[in-house]
mmCIF file of C-alpha atoms in Angstrom:
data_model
loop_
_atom_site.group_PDB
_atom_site.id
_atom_site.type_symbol
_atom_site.label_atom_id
_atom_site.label_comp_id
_atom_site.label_asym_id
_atom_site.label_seq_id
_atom_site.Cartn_x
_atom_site.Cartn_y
_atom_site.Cartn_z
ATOM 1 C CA UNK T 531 18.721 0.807 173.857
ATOM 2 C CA UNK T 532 15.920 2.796 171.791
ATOM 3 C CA UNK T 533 17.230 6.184 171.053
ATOM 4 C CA UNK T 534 13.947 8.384 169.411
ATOM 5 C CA UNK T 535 14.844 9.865 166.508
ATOM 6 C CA UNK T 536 15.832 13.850 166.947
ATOM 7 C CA UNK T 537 13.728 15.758 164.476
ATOM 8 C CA UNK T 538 10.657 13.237 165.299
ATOM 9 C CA UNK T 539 8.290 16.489 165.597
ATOM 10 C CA UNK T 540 9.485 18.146 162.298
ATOM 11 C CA UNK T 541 6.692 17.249 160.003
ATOM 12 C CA UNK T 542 4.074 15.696 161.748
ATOM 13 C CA UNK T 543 1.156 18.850 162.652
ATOM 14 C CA UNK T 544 -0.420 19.175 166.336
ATOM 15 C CA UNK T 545 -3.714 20.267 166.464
ATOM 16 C CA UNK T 546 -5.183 21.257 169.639
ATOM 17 C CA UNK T 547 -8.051 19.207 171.111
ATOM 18 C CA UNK T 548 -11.348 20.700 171.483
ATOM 19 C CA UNK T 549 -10.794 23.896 174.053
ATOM 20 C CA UNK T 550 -8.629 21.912 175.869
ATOM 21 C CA UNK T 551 -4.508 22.438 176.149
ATOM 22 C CA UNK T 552 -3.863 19.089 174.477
ATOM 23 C CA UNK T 553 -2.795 18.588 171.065
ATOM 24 C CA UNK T 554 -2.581 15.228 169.338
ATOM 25 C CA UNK T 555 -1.080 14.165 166.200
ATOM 26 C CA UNK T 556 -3.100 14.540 163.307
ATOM 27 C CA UNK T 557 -2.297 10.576 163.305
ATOM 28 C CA UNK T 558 -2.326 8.347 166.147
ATOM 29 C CA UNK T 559 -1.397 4.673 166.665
ATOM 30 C CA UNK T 560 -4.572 2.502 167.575
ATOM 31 C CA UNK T 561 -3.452 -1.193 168.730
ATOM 32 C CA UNK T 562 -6.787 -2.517 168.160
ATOM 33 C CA UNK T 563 -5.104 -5.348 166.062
ATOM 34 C CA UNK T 564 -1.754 -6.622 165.603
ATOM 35 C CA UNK T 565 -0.188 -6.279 169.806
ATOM 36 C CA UNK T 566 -0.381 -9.676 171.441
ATOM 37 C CA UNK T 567 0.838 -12.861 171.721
ATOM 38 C CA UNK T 568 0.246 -14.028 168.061
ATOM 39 C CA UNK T 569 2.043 -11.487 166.569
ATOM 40 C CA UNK T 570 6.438 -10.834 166.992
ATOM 41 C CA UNK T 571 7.580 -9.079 169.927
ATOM 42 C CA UNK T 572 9.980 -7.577 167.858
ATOM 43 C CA UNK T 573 7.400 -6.579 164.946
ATOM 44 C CA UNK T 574 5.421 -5.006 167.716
ATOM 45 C CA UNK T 575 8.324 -3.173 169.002
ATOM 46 C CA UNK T 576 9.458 -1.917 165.363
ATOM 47 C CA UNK T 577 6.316 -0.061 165.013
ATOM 48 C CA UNK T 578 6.127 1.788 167.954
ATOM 49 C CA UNK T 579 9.891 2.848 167.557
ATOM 50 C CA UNK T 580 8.838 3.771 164.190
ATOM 51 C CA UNK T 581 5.273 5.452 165.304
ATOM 52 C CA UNK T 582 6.963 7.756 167.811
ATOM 53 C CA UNK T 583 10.344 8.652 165.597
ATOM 54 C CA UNK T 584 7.407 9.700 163.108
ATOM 55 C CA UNK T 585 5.806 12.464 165.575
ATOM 56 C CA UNK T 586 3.339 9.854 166.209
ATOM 57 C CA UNK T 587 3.240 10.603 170.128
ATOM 58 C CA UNK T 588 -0.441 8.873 170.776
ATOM 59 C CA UNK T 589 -0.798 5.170 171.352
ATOM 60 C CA UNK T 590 -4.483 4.626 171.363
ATOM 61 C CA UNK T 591 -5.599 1.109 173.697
ATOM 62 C CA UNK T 592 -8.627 -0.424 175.779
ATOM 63 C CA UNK T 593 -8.546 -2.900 178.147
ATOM 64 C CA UNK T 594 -10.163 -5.360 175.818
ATOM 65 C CA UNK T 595 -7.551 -5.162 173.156
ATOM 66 C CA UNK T 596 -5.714 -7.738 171.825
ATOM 67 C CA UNK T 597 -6.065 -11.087 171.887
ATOM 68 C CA UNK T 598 -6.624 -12.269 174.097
ATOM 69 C CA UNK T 599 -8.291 -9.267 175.797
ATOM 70 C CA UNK T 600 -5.817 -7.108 177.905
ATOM 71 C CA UNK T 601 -2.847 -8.438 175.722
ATOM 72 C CA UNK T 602 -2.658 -5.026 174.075
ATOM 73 C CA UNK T 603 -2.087 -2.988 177.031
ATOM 74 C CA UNK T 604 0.576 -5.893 178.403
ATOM 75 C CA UNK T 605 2.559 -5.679 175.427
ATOM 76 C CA UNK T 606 2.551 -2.167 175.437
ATOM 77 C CA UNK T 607 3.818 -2.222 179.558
ATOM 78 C CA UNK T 608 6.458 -3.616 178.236
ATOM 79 C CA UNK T 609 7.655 -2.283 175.765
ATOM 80 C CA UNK T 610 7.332 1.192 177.492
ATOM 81 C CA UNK T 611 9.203 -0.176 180.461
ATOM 82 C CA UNK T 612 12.124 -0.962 177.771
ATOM 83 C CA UNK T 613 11.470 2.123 175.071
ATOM 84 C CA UNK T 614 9.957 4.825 176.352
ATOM 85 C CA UNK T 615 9.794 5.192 179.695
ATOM 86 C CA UNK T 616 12.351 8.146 179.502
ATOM 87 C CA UNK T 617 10.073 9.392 177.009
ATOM 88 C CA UNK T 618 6.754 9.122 178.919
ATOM 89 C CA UNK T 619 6.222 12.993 179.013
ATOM 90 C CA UNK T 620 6.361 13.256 175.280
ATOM 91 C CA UNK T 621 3.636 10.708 175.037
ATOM 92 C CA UNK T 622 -0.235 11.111 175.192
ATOM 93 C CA UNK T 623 -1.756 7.230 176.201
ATOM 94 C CA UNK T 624 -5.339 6.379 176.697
ATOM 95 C CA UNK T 625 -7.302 3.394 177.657
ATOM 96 C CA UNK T 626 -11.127 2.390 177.190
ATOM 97 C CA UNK T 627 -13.534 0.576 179.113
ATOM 98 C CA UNK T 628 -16.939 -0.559 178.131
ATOM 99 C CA UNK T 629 -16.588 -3.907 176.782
ATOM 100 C CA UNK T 630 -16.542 -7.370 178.157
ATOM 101 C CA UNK T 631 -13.468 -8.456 180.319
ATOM 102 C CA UNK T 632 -14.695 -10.254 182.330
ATOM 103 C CA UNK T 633 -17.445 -12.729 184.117
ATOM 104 C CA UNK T 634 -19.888 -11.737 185.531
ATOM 105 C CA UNK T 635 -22.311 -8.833 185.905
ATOM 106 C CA UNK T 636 -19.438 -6.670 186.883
ATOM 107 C CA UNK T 637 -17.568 -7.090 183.927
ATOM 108 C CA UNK T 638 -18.258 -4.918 180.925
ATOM 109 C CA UNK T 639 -20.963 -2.026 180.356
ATOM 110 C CA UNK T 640 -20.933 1.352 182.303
ATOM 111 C CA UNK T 641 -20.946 1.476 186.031
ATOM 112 C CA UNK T 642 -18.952 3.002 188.258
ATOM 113 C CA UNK T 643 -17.831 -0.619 189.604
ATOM 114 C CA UNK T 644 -16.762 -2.097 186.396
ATOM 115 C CA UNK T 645 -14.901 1.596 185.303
ATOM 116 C CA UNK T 646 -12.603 1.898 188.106
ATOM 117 C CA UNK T 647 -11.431 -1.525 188.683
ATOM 118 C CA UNK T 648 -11.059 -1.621 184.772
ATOM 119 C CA UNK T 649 -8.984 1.069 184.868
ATOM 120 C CA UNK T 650 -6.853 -0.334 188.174
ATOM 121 C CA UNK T 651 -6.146 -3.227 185.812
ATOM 122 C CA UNK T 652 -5.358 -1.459 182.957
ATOM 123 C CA UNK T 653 -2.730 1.166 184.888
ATOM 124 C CA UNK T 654 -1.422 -2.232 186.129
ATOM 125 C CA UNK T 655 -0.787 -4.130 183.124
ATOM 126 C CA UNK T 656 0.948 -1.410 181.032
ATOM 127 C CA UNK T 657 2.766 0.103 184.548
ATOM 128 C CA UNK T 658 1.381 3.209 184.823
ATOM 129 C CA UNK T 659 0.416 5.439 187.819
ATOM 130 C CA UNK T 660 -2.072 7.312 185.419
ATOM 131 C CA UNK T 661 -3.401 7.715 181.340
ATOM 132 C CA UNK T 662 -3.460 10.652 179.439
ATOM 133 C CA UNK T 663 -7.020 9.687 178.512
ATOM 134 C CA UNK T 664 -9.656 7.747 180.083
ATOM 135 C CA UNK T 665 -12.972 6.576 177.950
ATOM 136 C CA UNK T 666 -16.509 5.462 178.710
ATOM 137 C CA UNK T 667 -15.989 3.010 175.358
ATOM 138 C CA UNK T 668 -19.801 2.884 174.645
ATOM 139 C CA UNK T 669 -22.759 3.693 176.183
ATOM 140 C CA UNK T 670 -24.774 1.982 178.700
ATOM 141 C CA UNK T 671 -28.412 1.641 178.458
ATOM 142 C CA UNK T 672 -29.226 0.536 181.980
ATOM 143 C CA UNK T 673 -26.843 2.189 184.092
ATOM 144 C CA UNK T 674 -27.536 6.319 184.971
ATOM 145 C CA UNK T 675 -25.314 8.679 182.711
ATOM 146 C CA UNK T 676 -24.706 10.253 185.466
ATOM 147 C CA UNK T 677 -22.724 7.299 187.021
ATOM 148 C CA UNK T 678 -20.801 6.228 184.425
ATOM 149 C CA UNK T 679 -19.363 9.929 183.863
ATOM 150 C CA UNK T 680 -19.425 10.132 187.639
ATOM 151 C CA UNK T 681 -17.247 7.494 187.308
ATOM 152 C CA UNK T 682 -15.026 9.259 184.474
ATOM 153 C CA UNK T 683 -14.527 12.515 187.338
ATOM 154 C CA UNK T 684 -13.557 10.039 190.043
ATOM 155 C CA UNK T 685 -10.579 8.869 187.654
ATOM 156 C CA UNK T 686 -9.366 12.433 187.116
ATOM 157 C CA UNK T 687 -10.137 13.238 191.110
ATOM 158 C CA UNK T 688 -7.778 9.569 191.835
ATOM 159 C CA UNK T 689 -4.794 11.466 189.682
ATOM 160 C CA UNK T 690 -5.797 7.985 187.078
ATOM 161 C CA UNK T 691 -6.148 9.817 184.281
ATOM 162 C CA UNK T 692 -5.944 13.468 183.241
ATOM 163 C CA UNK T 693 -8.547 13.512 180.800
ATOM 164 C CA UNK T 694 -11.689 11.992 180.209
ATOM 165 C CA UNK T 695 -13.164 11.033 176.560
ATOM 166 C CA UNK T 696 -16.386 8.980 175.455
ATOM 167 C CA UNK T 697 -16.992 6.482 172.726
ATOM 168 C CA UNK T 698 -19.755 5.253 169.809
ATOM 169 C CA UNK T 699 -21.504 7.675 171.984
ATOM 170 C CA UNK T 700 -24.932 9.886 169.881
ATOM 171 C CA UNK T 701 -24.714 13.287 169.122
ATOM 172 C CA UNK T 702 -27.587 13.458 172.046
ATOM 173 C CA UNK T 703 -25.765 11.187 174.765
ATOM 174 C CA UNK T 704 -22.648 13.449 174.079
ATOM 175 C CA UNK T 705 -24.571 16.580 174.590
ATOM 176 C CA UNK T 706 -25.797 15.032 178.377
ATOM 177 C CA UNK T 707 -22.815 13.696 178.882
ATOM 178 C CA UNK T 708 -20.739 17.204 178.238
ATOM 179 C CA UNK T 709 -23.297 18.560 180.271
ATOM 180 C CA UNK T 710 -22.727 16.292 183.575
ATOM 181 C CA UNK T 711 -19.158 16.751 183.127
ATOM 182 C CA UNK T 712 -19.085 20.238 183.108
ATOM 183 C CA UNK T 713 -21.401 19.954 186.279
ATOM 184 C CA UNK T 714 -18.884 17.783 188.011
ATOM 185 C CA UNK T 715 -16.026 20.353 187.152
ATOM 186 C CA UNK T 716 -14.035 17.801 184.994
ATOM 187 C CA UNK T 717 -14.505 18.946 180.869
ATOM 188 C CA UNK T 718 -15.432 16.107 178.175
ATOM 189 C CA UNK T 719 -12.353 16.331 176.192
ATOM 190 C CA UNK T 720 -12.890 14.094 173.021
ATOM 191 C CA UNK T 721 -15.212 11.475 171.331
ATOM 192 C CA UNK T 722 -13.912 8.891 169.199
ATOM 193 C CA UNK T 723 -16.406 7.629 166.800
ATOM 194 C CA UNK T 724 -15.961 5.605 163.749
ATOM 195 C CA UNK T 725 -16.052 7.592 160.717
ATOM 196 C CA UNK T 726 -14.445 7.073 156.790
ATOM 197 C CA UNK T 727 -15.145 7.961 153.298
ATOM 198 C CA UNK T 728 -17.651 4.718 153.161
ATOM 199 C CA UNK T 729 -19.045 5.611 156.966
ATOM 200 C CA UNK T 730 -20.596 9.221 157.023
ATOM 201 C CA UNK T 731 -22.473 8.267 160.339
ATOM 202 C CA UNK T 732 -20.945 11.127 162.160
ATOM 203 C CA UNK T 733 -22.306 14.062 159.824
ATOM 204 C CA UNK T 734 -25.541 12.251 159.221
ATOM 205 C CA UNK T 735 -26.467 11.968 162.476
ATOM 206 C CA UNK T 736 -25.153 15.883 163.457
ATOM 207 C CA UNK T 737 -22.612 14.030 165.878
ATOM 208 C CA UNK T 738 -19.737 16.469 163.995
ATOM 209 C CA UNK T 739 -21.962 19.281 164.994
ATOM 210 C CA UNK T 740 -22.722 19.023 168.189
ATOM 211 C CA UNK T 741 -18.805 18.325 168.510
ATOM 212 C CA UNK T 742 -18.335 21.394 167.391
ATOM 213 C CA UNK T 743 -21.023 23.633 169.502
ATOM 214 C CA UNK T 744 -19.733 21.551 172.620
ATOM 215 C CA UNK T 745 -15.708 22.567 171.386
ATOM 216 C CA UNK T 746 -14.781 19.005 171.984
ATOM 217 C CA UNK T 747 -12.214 17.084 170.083
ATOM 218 C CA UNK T 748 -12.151 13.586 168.012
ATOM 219 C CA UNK T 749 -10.607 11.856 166.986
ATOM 220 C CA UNK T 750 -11.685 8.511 164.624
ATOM 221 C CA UNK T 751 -11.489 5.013 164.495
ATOM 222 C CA UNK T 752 -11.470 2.729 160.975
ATOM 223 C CA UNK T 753 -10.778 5.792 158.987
ATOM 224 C CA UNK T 754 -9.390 2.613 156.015
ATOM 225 C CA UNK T 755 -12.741 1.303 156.930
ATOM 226 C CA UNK T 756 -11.224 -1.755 158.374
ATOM 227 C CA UNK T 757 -8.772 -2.030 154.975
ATOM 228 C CA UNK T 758 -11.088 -1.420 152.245
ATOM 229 C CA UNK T 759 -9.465 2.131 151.967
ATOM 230 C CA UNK T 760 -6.825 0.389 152.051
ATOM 231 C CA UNK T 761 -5.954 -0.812 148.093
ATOM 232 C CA UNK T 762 -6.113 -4.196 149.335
ATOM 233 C CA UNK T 763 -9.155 -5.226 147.507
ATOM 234 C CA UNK T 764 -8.892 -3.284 144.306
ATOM 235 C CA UNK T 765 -9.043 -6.792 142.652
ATOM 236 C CA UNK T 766 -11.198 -8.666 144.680
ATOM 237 C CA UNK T 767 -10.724 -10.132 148.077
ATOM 238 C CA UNK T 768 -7.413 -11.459 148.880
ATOM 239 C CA UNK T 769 -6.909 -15.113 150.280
ATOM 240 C CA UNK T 770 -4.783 -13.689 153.605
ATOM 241 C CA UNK T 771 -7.516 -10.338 153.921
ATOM 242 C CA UNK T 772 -9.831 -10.013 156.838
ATOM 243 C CA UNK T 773 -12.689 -10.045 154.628
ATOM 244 C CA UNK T 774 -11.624 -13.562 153.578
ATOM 245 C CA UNK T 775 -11.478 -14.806 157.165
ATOM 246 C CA UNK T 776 -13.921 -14.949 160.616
ATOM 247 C CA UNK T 777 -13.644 -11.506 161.330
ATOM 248 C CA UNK T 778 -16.637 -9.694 162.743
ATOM 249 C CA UNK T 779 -15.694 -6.573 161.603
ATOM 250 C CA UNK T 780 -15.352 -7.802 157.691
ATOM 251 C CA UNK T 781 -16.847 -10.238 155.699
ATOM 252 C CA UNK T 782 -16.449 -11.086 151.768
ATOM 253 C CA UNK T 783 -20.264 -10.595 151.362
ATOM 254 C CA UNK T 784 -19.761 -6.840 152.137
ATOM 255 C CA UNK T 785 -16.736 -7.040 149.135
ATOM 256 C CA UNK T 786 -19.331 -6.659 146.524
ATOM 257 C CA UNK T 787 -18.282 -5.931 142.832
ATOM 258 C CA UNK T 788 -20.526 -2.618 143.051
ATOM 259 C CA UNK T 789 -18.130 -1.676 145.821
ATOM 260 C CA UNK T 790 -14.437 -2.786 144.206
ATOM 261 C CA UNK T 791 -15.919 -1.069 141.458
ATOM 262 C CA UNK T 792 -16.208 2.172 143.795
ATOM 263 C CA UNK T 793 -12.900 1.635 145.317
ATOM 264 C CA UNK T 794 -11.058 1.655 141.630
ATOM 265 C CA UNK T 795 -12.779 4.593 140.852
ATOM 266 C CA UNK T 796 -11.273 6.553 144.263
ATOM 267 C CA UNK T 797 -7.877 4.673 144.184
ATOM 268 C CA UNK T 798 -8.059 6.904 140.615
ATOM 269 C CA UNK T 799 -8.945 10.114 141.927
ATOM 270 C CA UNK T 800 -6.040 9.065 145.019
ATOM 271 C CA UNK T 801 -3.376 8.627 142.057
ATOM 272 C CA UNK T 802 -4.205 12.474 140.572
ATOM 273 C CA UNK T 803 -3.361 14.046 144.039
ATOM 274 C CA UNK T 804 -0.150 11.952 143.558
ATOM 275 C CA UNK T 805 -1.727 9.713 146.830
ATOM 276 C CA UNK T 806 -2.359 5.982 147.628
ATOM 277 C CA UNK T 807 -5.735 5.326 148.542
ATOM 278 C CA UNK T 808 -5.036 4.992 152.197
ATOM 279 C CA UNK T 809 -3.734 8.526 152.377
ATOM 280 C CA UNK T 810 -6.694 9.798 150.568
ATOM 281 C CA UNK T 811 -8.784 8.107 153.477
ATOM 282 C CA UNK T 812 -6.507 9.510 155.856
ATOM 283 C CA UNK T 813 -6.710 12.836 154.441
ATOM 284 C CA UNK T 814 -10.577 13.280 154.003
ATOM 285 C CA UNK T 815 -11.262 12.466 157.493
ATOM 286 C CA UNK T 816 -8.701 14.970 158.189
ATOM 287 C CA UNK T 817 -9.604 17.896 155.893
ATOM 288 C CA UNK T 818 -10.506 21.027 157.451
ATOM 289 C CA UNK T 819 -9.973 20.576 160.756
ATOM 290 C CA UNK T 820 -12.877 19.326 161.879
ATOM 291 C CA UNK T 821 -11.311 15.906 163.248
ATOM 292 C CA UNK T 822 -8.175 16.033 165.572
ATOM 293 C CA UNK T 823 -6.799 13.348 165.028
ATOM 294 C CA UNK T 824 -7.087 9.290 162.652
ATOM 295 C CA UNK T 825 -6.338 6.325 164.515
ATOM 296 C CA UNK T 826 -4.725 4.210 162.241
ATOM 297 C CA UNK T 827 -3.669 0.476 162.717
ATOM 298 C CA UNK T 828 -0.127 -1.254 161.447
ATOM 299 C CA UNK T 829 0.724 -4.892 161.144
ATOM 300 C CA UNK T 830 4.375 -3.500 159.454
ATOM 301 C CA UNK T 831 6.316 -0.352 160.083
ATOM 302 C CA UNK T 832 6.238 0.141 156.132
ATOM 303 C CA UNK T 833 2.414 0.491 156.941
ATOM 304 C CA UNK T 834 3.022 3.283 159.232
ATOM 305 C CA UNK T 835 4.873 5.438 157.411
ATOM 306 C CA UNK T 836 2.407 5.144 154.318
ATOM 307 C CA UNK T 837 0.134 6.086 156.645
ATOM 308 C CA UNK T 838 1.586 9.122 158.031
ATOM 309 C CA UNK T 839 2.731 10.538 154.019
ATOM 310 C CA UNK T 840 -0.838 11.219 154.157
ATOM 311 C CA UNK T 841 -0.048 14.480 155.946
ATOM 312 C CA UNK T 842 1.661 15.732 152.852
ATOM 313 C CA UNK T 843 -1.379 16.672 151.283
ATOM 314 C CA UNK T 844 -4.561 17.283 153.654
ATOM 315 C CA UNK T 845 -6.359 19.648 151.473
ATOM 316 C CA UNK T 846 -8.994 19.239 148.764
ATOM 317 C CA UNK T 847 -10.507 21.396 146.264
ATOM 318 C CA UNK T 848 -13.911 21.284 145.449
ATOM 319 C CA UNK T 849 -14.186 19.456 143.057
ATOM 320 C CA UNK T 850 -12.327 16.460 144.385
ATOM 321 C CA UNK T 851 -14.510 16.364 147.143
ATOM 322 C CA UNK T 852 -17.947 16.302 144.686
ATOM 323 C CA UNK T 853 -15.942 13.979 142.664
ATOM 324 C CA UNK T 854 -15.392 11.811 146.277
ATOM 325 C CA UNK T 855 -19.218 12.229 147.163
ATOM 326 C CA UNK T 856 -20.041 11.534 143.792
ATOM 327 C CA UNK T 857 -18.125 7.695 143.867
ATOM 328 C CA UNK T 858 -19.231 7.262 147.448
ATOM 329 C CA UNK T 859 -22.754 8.252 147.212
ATOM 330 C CA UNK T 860 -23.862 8.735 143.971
#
């Protein structure tokens, strides 16, 4: 039987989410990738163990992670069942809906419909009575705002989830949507948009900002930008890599020698702050407090703890960060 280790919250920092009374890791487990039936029970298992004996106490999931879709949230059912269920209290899990999961026109996008039986499903596969955090995954252009978070306030009124968060949402669709919420009595706790070193989306577009006039939290996906702040492709693109295979999310022709070149030149600047390149990503996303927490991914559980190292050093002069903007966006 999985005993959690005993000084598991000794180094990793809380930080408090938004206004809210939640604090999150400064690094949370995502199982985008890597949890379902074409990867080892066991490997699965081994990270979690390791995740949570970490301080890592936030598995991030939707119900279209996997694959196949909903294998994500099955694997981690069972695994709770046989690891943590004595340690459910300690643990902050959230699910998404917004994607496809289904046939049909009830089956992905933002109605009230689709939301709630999502969510049934989701509490069902990973054997739950409720999340820690409910998300609208992306926005829907043809259903009412006011539904979908309508939708998000029926969850918390059901005793489904306890919070509610949005996704790949605008800085302007956040706004409205804090603004229903508020209406409806039940606060928009956190966004989660994607945001790196090589993906400044977030502060172009004033999203960051209007986080921060709203006091909501975030908390960001493909902070490694989907492993090129990763080291992996320092020298090129490697034969097993994602950007060597199908993957939508990463192709070789986006591996151009401009960008390795670019990568080197931060791996560099990691090495002076005594850093891999990962934990520099890590750490710039999470410098100054203005994000709550990283989601980061692991196919090993030697990938999670380089991962969470990054908390060793979180702050940046100056200069390193005109030196960073200087590489990134010169």
């Amino acid at each position: 039987m999985y005993t959690a280790h005993p000084d598991r919250y000794a180094d990793m920092p809380y930080r408090r989410t938004g206004r809210s009374g939640l604090k999150l890791p400064a690094l949370s487990l995502g199982l985008w990738h890597n949890f379902g039936p074409d990867r080892p029970v066991e490997t699965q298992r081994a990270i979690l163990r390791r995740a949570f004996d970490l301080g890592v106490t936030h598995f991030d999931l939707a119900n279209n992670y996997g694959p196949p879709p909903g294998a994500a949230e099955s694997a981690f059912g069972a695994a709770l069942k046989d690891d943590f269920a004595r340690y459910r209290d300690e643990l902050v899990i959230s699910t998404k809906a917004g994607y496809l999961m289904w046939p049909g026109p009830y089956g992905e996008w933002g109605s009230r419909k689709y939301l709630l039986g999502s969510l049934d499903q989701s509490l069902k596969r990973m054997g739950l009575d409720y999340v820690d955090i409910f998300y609208s995954h992306r926005p829907d252009p043809d259903t009412p705002l006011e539904e979908t978070m309508g939708a998000l306030h029926s969850a918390v009124q059901q005793g489904k989830a306890l919070y509610v968060g949005v996704s790949n949402y605008s800085a302007e669709q956040t706004r409205e949507a804090a603004r229903i919420l508020a209406d409806l009595g039940t606060p928009l706790l956190i966004h989660q948009p994607r945001y790196s070193m090589l993906d400044r989306r977030p502060e172009d577009e004033g999203l960051l900002d209007a986080l921060d006039e709203l006091q909501v939290g975030s908390i960001v996906y493909s902070p490694l930008e989907q492993g090129l702040l990763t080291g992996r492709y320092l020298d090129g693109i490697p034969e097993d890599s994602r950007a060597a295979s199908d993957s939508p999310f990463l192709n070789s022709d986006a591996v151009t020698e401009d960008l390795v070149a670019r990568l080197r030149a931060l791996d560099e600047l990691a090495k002076s702050r005594g850093q891999t390149l990962a934990q520099l990503a890590l750490a710039w996303v999470l410098r100054g407090g203005r994000v709550t927490s990283a989601l980061v991914g692991a196919s090993s559980t030697r990938q999670i703890e380089d991962s969470v190292a990054a908390i060793g050093n979180l702050e940046f002069d100056t200069e390193e960060l005109a030196r960073i903007d200087a590489i990134v966006k010169p």
